[in-house]
mmCIF file of C-alpha atoms and ligand atoms in Angstrom:
data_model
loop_
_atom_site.group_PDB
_atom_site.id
_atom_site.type_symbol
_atom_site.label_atom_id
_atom_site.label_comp_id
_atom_site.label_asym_id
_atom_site.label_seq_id
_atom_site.Cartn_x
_atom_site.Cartn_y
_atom_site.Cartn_z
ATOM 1 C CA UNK S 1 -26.530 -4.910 -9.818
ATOM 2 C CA UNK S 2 -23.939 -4.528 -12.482
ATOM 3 C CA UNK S 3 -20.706 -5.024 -9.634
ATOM 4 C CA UNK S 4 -18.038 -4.769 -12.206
ATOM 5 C CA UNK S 5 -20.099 -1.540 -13.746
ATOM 6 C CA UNK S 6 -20.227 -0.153 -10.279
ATOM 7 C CA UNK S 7 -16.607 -0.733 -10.076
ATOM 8 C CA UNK S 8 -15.986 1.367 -13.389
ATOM 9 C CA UNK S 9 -18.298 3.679 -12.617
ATOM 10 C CA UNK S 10 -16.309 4.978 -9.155
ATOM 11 C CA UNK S 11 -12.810 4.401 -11.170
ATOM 12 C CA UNK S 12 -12.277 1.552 -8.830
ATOM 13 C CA UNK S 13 -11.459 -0.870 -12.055
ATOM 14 C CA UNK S 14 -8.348 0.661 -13.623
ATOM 15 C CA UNK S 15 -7.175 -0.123 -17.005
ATOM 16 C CA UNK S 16 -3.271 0.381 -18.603
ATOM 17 C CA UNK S 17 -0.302 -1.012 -17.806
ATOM 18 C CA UNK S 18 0.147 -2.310 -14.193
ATOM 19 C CA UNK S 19 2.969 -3.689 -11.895
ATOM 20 C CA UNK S 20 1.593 -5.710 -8.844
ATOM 21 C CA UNK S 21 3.095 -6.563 -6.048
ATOM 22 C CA UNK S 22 3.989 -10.062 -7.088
ATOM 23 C CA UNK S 23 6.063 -8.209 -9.702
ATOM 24 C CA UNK S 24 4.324 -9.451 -12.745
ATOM 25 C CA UNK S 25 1.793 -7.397 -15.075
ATOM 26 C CA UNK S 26 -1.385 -6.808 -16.011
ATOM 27 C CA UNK S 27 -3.459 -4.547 -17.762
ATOM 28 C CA UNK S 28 -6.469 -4.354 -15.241
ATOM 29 C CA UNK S 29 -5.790 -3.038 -11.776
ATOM 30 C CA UNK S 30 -8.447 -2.901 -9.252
ATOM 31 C CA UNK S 31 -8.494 0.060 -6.832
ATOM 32 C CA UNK S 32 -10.951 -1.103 -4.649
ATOM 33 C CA UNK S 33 -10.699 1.765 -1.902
ATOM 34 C CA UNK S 34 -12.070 3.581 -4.403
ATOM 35 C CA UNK S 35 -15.567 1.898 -4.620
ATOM 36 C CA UNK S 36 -16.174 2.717 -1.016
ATOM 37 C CA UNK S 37 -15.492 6.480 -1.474
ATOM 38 C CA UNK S 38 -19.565 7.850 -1.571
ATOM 39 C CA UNK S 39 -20.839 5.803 1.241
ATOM 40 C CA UNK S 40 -24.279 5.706 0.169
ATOM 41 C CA UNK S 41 -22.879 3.375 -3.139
ATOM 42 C CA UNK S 42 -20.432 1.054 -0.384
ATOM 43 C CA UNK S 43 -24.032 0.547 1.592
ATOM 44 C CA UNK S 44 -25.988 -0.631 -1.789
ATOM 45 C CA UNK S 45 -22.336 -3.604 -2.084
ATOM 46 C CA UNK S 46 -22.628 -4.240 1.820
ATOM 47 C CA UNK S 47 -26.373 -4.658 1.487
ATOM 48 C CA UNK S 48 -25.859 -7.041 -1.661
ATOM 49 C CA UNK S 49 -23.483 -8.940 0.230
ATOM 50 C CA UNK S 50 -25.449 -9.385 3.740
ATOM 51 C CA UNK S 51 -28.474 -10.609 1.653
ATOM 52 C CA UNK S 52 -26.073 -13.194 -0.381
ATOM 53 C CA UNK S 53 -24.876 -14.115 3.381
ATOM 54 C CA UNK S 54 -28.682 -14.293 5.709
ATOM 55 C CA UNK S 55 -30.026 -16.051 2.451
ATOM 56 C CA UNK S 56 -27.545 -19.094 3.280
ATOM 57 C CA UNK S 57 -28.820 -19.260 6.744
ATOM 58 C CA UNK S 58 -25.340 -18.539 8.392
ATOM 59 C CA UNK S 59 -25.705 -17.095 11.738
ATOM 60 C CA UNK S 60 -23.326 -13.977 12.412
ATOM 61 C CA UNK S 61 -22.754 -12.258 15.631
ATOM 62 C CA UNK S 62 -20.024 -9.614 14.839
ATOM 63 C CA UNK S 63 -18.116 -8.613 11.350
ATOM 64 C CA UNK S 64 -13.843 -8.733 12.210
ATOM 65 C CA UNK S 65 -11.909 -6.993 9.511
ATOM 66 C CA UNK S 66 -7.951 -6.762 8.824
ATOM 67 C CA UNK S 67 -6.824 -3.337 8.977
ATOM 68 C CA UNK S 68 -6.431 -1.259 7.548
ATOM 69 C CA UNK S 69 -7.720 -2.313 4.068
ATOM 70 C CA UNK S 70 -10.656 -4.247 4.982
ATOM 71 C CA UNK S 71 -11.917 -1.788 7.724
ATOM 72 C CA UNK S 72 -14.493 0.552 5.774
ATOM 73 C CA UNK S 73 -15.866 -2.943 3.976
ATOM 74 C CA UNK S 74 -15.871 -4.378 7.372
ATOM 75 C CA UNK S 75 -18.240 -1.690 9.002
ATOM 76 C CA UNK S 76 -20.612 -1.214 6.028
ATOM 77 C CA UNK S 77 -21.131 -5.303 6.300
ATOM 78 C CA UNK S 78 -21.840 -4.870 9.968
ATOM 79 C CA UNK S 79 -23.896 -2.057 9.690
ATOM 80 C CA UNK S 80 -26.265 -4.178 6.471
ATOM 81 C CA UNK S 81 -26.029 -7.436 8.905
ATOM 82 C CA UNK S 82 -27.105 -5.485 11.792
ATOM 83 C CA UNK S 83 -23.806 -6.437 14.141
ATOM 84 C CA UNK S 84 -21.084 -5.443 15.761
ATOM 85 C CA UNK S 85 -17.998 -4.667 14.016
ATOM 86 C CA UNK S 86 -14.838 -5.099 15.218
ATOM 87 C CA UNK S 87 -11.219 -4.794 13.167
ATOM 88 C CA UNK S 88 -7.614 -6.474 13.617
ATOM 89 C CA UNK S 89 -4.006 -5.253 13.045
ATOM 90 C CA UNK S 90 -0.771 -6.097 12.005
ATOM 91 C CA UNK S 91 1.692 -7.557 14.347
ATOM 92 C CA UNK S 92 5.069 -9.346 13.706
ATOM 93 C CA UNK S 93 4.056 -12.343 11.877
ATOM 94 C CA UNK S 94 0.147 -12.187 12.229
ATOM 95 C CA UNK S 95 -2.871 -10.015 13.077
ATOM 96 C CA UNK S 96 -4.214 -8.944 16.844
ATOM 97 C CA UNK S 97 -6.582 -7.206 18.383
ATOM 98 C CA UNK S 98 -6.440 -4.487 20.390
ATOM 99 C CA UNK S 99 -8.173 -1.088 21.296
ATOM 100 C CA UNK S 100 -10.325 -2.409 23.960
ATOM 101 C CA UNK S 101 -12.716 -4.685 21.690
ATOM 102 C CA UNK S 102 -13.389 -8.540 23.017
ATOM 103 C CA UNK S 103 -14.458 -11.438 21.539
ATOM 104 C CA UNK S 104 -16.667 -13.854 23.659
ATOM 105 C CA UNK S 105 -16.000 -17.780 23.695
ATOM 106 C CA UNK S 106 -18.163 -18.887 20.526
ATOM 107 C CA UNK S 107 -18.860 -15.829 18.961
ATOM 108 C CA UNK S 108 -19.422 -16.213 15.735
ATOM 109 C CA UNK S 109 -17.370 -13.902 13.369
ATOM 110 C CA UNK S 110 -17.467 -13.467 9.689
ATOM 111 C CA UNK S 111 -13.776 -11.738 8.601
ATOM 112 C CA UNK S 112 -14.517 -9.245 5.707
ATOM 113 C CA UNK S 113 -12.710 -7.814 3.392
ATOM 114 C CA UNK S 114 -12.645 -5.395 0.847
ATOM 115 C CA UNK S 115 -10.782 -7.528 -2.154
ATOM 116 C CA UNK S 116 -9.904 -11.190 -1.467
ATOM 117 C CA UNK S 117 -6.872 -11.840 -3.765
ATOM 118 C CA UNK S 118 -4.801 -15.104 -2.301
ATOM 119 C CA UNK S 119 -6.649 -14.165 1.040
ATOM 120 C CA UNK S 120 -3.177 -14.180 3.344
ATOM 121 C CA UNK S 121 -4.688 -11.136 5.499
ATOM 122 C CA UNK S 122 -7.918 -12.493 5.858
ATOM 123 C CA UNK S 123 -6.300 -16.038 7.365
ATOM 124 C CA UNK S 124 -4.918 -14.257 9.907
ATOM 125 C CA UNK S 125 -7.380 -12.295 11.050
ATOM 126 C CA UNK S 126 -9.066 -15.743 11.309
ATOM 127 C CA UNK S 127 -6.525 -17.387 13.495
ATOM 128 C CA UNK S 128 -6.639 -14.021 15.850
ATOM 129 C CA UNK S 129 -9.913 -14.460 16.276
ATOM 130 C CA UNK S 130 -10.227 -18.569 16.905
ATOM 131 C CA UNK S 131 -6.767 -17.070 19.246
ATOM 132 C CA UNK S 132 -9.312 -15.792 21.216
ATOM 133 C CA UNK S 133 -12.037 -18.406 21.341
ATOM 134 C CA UNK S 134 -13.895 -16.792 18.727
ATOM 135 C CA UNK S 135 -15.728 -19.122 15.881
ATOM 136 C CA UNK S 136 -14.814 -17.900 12.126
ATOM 137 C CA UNK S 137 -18.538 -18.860 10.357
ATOM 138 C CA UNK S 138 -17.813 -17.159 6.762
ATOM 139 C CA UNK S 139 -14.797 -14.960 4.823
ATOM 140 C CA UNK S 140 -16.848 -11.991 2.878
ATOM 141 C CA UNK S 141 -15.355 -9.283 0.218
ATOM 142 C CA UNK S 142 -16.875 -7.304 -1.745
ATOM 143 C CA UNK S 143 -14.410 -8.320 -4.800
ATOM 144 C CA UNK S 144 -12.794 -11.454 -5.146
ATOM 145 C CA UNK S 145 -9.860 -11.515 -7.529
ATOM 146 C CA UNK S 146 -10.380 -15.403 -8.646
ATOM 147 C CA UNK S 147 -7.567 -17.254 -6.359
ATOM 148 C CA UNK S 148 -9.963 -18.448 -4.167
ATOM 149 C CA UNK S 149 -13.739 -20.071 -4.638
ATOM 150 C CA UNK S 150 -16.828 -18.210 -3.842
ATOM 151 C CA UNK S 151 -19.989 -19.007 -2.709
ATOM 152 C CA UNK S 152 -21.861 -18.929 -6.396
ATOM 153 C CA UNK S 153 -18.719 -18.686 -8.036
ATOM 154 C CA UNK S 154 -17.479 -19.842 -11.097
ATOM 155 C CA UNK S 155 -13.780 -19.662 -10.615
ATOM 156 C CA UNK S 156 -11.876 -22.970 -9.046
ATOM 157 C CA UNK S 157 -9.573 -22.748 -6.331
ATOM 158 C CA UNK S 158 -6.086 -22.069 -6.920
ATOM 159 C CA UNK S 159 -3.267 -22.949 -5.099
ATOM 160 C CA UNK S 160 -2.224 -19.693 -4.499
ATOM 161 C CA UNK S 161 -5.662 -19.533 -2.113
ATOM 162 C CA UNK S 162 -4.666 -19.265 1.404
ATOM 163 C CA UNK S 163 -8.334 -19.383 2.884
ATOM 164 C CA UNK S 164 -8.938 -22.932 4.452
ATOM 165 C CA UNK S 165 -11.492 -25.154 3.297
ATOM 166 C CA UNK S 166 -14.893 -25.622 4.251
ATOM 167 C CA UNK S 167 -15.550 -21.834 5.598
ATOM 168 C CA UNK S 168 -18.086 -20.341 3.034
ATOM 169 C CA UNK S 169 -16.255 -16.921 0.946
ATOM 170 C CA UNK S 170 -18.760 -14.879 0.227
ATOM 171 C CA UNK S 171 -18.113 -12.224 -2.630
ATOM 172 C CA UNK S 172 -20.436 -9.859 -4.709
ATOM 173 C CA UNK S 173 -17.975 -10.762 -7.903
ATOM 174 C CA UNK S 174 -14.815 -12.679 -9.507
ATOM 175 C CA UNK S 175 -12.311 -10.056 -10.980
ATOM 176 C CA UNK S 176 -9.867 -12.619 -12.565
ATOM 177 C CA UNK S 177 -7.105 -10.616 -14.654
ATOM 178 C CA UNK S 178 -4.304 -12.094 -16.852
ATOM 179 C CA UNK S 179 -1.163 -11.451 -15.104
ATOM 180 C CA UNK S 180 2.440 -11.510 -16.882
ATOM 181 C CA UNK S 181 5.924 -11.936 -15.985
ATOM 182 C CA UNK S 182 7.851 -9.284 -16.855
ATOM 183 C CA UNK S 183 9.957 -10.549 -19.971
ATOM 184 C CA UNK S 184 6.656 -11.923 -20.913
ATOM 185 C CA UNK S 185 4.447 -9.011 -21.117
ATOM 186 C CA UNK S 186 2.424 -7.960 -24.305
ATOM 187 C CA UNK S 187 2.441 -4.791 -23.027
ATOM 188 C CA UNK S 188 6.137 -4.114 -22.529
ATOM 189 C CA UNK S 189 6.558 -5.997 -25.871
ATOM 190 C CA UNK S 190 4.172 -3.054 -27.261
ATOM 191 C CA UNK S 191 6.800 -0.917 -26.143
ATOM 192 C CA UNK S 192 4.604 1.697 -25.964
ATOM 193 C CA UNK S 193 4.278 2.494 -22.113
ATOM 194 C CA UNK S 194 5.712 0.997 -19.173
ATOM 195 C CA UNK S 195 4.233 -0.661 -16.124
ATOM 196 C CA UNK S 196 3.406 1.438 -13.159
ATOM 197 C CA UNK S 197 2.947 0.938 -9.424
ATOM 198 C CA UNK S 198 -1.321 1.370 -8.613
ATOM 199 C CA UNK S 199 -1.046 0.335 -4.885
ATOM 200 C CA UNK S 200 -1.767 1.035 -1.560
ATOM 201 C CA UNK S 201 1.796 3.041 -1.692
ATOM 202 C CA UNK S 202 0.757 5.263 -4.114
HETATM 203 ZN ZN1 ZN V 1 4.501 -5.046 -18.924
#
């Protein structure tokens, strides 16, 4: 499978004139909501990813994902792993769970994603769930925007990579874009269009 075709395919790899959230630009924006819209194409990723995460022999009780943008990723994983699936929230400072769902002494969790970019949600998703006795085995995304090392990867690990060493990141694919301060953009030198917000927000 062709991820970064599948991504263009469902619009979910933008191109133009972008301004992240860090405040700098780029010309490549991933949307990555958008490649779970037809759930029949999410299951084909999830599928991809379980098999990239049974073949390395890591055992996996239950998939915990950060809401909210890691939720639909997070189920689709469970549902190719066989496994429960459970999801975390924002709280002052962290993540926590709530809504009733448990985690038993030991379980082992794998927290998924939809993108990994410096991994800051994921991380605390992982320290809810070790919180609560739980075991973090593995980080999965379906995209993984090149901060932080994956399993098969090519990509080194920047410093900007908040996932801790030595738990496995499993991703289907490395999107790493060039990114540009402001006053240093070749796009706003172009003059020709200006940088626009792609987020969550809008
Ligand atoms: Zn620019």
């Amino acid at each position: 499978m062709n991820i970064e075709q599948v991504y263009k395919d469902a619009d979910a790899l933008l191109e133009g004139h972008f301004l992240l959230a860090s405040g700098n630009h780029s010309s490549r924006y991933l949307q990555s909501a958008k490649v779970l819209e037809y759930p029949k194409k999410a299951a084909l990723l999830t599928d991809a990813l379980a098999t990239m995460i049974k073949q390395s022999g890591i055992d996996v009780d239950t998939v915990c994902a950060p809401a909210l943008g890691g939720v639909l990723a997070g189920y689709e994983l469970a549902r190719s792993l066989d496994v429960r699936s459970i999801f975390v929230e924002k709280k002052e400072g962290g993540m926590e769970l709530r809504r009733g769902f448990e985690v038993a002494q030991g379980e082992k969790i794998i927290i998924c994603e939809d993108i990994i970019t410096t991994g800051g949600s994921a991380l605390k998703a992982a320290e809810a769930i070790e919180a609560l006795g739980g075991k973090v085995v593995a980080f999965a995304s379906l995209a993984n925007r090149g901060f932080c090392k994956r399993v098969g990867g090519n990509d080194t690990v920047k410093k900007e990579c908040a996932l801790p060493d030595g738990i496995p990141l499993f991703a289907l694919a490395d999107f790493t874009f060039e990114m540009y301060a402001p006053n240093d953009c070749p796009l706003c030198k172009e003059g020709k269009s200006k940088a626009v917000k792609p987020g969550s927000k809008s």
